[in-house]
Coordinates of N, CA, C and O in Angstrom, one line a residue:
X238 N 100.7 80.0 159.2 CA 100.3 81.0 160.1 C 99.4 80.4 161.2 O 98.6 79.6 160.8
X239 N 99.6 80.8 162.8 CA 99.0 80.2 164.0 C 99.5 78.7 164.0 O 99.6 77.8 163.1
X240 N 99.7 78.6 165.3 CA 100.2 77.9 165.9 C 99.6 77.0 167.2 O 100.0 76.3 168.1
X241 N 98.2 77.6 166.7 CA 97.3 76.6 166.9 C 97.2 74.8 166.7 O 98.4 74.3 166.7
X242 N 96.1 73.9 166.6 CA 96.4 72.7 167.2 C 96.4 72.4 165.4 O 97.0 71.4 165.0
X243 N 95.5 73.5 164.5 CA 95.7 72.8 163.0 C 96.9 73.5 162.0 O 97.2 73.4 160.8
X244 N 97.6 74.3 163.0 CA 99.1 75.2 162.7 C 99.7 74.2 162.5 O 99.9 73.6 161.4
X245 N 100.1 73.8 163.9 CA 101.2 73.0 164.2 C 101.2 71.7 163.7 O 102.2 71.1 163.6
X246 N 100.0 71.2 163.3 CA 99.9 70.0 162.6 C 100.1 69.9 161.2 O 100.4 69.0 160.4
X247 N 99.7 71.0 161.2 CA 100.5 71.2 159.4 C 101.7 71.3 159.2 O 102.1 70.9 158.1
X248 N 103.0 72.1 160.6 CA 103.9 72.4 159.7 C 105.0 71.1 160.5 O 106.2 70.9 160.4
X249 N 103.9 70.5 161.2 CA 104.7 69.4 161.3 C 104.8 68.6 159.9 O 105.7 68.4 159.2
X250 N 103.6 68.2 159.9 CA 103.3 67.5 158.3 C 104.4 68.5 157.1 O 104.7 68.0 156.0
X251 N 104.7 69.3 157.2 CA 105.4 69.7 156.2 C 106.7 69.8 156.2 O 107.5 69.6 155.3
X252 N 107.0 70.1 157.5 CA 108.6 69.8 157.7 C 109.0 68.7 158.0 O 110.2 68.6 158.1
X253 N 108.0 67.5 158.1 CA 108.6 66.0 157.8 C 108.9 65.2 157.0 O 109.5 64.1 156.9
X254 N 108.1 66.8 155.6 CA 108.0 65.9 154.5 C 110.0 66.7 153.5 O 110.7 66.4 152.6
X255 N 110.0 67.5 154.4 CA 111.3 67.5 153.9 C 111.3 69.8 153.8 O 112.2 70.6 154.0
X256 N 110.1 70.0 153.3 CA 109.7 71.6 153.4 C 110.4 72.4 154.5 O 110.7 72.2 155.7
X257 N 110.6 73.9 153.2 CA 111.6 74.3 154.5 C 109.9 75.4 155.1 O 109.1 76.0 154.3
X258 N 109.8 75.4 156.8 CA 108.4 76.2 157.2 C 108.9 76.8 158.3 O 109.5 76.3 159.2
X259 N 108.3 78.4 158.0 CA 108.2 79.1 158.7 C 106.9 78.8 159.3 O 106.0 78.4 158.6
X260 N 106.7 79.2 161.3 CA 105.4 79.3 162.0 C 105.5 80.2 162.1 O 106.7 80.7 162.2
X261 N 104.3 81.1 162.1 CA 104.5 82.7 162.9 C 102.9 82.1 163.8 O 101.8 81.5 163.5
X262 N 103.5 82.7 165.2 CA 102.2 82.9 166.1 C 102.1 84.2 166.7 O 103.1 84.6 167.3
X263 N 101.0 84.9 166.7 CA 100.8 86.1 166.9 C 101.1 86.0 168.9 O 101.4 87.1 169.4
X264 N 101.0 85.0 169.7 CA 101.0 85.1 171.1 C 102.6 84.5 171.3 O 103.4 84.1 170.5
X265 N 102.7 84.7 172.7 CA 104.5 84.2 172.9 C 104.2 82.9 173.6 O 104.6 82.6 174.7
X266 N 103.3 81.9 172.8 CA 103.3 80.2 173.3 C 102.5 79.6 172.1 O 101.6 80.3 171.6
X267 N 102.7 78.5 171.5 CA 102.2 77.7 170.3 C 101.0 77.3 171.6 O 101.2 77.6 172.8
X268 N 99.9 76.6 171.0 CA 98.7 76.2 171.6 C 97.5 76.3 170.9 O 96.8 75.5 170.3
X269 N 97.4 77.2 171.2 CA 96.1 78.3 170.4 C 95.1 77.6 171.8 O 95.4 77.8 172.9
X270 N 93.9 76.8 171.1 CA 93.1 76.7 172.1 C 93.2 75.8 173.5 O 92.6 76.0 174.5
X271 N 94.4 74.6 172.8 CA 94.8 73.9 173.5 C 95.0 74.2 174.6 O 94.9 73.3 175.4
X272 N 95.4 75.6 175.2 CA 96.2 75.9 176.2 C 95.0 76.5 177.6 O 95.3 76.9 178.8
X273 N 93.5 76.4 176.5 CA 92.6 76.8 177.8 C 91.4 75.9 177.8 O 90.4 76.2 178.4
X274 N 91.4 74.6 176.9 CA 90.3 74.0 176.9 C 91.0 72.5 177.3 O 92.2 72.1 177.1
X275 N 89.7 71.7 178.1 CA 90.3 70.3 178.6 C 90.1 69.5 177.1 O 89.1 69.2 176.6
X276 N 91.8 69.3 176.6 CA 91.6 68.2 175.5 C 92.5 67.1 175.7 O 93.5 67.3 176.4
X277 N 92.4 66.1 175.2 CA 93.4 64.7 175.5 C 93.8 64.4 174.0 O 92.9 64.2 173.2
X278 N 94.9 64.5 173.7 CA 95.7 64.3 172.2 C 96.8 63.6 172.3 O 97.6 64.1 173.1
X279 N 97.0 62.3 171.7 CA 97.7 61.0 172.0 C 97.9 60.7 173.6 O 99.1 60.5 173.9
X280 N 97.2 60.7 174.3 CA 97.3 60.2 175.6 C 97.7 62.0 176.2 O 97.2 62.0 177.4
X281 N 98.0 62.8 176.1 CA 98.9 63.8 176.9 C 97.5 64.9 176.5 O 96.6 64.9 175.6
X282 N 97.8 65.9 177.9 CA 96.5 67.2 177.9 C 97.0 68.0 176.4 O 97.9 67.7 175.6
X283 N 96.1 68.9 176.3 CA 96.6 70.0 175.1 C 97.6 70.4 175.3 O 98.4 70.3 174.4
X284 N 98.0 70.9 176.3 CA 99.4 72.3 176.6 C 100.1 71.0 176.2 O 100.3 71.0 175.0
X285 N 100.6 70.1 176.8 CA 101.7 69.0 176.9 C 101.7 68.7 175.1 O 102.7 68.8 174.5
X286 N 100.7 68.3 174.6 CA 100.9 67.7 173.5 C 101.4 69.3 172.1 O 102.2 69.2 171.2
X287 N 100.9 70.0 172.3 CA 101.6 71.6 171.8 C 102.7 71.8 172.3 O 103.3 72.3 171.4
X288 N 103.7 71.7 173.5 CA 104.7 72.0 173.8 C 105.4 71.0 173.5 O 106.7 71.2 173.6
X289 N 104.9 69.5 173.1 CA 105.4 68.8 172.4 C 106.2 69.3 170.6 O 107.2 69.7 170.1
X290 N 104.8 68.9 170.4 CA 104.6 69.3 169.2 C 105.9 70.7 168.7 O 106.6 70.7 167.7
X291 N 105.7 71.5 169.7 CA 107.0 72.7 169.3 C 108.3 71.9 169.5 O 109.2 72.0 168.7
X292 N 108.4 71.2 170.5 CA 109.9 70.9 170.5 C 110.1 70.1 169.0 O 110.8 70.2 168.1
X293 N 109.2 69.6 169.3 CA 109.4 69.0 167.7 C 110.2 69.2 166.6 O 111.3 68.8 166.0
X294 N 108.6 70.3 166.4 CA 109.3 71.3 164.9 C 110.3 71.9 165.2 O 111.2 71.6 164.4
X295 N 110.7 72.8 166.2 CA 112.0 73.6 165.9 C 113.5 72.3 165.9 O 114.6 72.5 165.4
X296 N 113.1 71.2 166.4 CA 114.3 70.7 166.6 C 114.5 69.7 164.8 O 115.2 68.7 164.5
X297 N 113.6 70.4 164.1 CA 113.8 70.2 162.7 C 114.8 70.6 162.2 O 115.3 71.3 163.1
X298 N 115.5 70.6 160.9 CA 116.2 71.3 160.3 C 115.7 72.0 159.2 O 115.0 71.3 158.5
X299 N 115.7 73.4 158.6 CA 114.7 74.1 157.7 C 113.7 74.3 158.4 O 112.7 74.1 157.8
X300 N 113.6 74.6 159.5 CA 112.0 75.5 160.6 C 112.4 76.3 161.0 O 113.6 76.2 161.3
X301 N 111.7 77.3 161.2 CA 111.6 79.1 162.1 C 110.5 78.9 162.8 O 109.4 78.9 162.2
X302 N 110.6 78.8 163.9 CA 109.3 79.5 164.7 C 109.1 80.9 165.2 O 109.6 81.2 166.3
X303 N 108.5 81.9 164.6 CA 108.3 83.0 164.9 C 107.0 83.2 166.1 O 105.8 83.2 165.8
X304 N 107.4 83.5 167.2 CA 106.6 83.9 168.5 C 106.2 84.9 168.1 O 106.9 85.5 167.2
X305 N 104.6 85.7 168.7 CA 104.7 87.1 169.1 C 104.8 87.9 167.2 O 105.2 89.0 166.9
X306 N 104.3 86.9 166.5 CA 104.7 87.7 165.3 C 103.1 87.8 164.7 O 102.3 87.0 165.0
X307 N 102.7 88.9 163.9 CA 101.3 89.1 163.5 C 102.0 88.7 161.8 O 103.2 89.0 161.4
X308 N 101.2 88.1 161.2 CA 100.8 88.2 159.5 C 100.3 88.9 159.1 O 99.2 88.7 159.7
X309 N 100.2 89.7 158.5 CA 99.3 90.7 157.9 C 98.9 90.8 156.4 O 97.9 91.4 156.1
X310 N 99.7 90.1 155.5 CA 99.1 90.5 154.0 C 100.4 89.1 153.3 O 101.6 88.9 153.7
X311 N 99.8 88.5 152.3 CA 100.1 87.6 151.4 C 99.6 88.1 149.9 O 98.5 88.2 149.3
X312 N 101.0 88.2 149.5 CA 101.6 89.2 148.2 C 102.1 88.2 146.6 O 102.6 87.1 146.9
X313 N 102.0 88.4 145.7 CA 102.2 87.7 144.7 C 103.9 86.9 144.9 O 104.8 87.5 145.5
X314 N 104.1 86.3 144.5 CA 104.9 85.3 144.7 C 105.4 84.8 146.0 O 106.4 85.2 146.7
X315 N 104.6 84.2 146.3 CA 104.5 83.7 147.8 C 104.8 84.7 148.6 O 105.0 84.0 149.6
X316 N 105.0 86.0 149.1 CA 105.7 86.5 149.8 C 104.3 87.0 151.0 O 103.3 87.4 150.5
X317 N 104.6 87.0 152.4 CA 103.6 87.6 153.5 C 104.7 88.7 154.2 O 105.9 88.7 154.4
X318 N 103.6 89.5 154.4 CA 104.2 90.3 155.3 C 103.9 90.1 156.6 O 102.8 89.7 156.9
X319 N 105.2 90.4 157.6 CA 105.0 89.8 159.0 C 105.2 91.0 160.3 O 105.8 92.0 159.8
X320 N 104.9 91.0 161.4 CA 105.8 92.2 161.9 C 106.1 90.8 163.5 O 105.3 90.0 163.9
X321 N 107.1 91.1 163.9 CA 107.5 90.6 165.2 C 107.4 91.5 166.3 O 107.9 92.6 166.0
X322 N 107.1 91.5 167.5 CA 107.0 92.3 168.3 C 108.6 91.9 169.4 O 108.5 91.3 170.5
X323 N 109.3 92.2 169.0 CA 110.5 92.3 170.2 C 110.8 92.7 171.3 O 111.7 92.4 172.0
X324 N 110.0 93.6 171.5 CA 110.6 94.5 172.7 C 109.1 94.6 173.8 O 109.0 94.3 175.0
X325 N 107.8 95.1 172.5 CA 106.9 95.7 173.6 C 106.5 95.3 174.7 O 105.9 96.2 175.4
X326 N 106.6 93.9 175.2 CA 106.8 93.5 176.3 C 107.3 93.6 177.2 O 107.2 92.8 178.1
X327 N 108.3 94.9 177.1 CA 109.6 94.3 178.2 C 109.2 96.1 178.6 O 108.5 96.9 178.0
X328 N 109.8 96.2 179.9 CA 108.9 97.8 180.4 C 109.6 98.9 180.0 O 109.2 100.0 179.8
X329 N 111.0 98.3 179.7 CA 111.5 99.1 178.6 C 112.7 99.1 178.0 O 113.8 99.1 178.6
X330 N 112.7 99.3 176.2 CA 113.5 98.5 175.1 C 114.5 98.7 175.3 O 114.8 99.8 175.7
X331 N 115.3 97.7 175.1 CA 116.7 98.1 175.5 C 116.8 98.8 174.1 O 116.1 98.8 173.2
X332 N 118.2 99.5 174.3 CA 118.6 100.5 173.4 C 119.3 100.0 171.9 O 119.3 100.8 171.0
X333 N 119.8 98.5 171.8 CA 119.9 97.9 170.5 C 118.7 97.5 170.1 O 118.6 97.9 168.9
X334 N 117.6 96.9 170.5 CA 116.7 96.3 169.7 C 115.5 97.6 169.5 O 114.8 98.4 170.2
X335 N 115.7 97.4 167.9 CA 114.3 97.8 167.3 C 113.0 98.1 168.2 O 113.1 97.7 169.4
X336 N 111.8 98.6 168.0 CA 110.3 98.7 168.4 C 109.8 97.1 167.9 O 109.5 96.1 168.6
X337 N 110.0 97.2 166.4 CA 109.9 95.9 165.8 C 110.4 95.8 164.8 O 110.9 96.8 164.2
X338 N 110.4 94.6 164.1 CA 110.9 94.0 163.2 C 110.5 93.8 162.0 O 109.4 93.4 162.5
X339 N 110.3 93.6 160.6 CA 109.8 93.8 159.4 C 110.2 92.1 159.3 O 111.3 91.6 159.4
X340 N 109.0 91.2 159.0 CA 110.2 90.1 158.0 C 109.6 90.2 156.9 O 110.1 89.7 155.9

């Protein structure tokens, strides 16, 4: 969960190790603080090295990156509950897609 600079470093670390990982980030961009504070991470600014880092993971095999998704509760046998926001951004839903999404 978050997709922040210690998110994404985890699920790189885990989808390299062969793990199948879901990201869920509650905003519609990986970063977290990266994206408003001056940091330098292997030579490259934050945004750059986060927008790295995403191309990354999704171009894994066994990764989901879920944008725009809140976490809300982690249930006995690994299971979390998620909700995705699909639509509320847009001025208005188109007529197939849900309000939102359950995963």
């Amino acid at each position: 969960m978050g997709g922040g600079p210690a998110g994404l470093a985890a699920a790189l670390a885990a989808s390299g190790g062969g793990a199948r990982v879901v990201l869920a980030e509650q905003d519609h961009r990986v970063g977290g603080c990266l994206l408003r504070e001056r940091r330098v991470l292997d030579g490259a600014s934050g945004a750059e090295w986060a927008e790295h880092a995403r191309a990354e993971f999704v171009s894994r095999g066994e990764t989901r990156l879920l944008t725009r998704t809140q976490v809300f509760g982690y249930y006995d046998h690994n299971v979390l509950g998620a909700v995705e926001r699909v639509a509320d951004h847009l001025p208005e839903t188109p007529g197939h897609l849900p309000r939102q999404r359950l995963w």
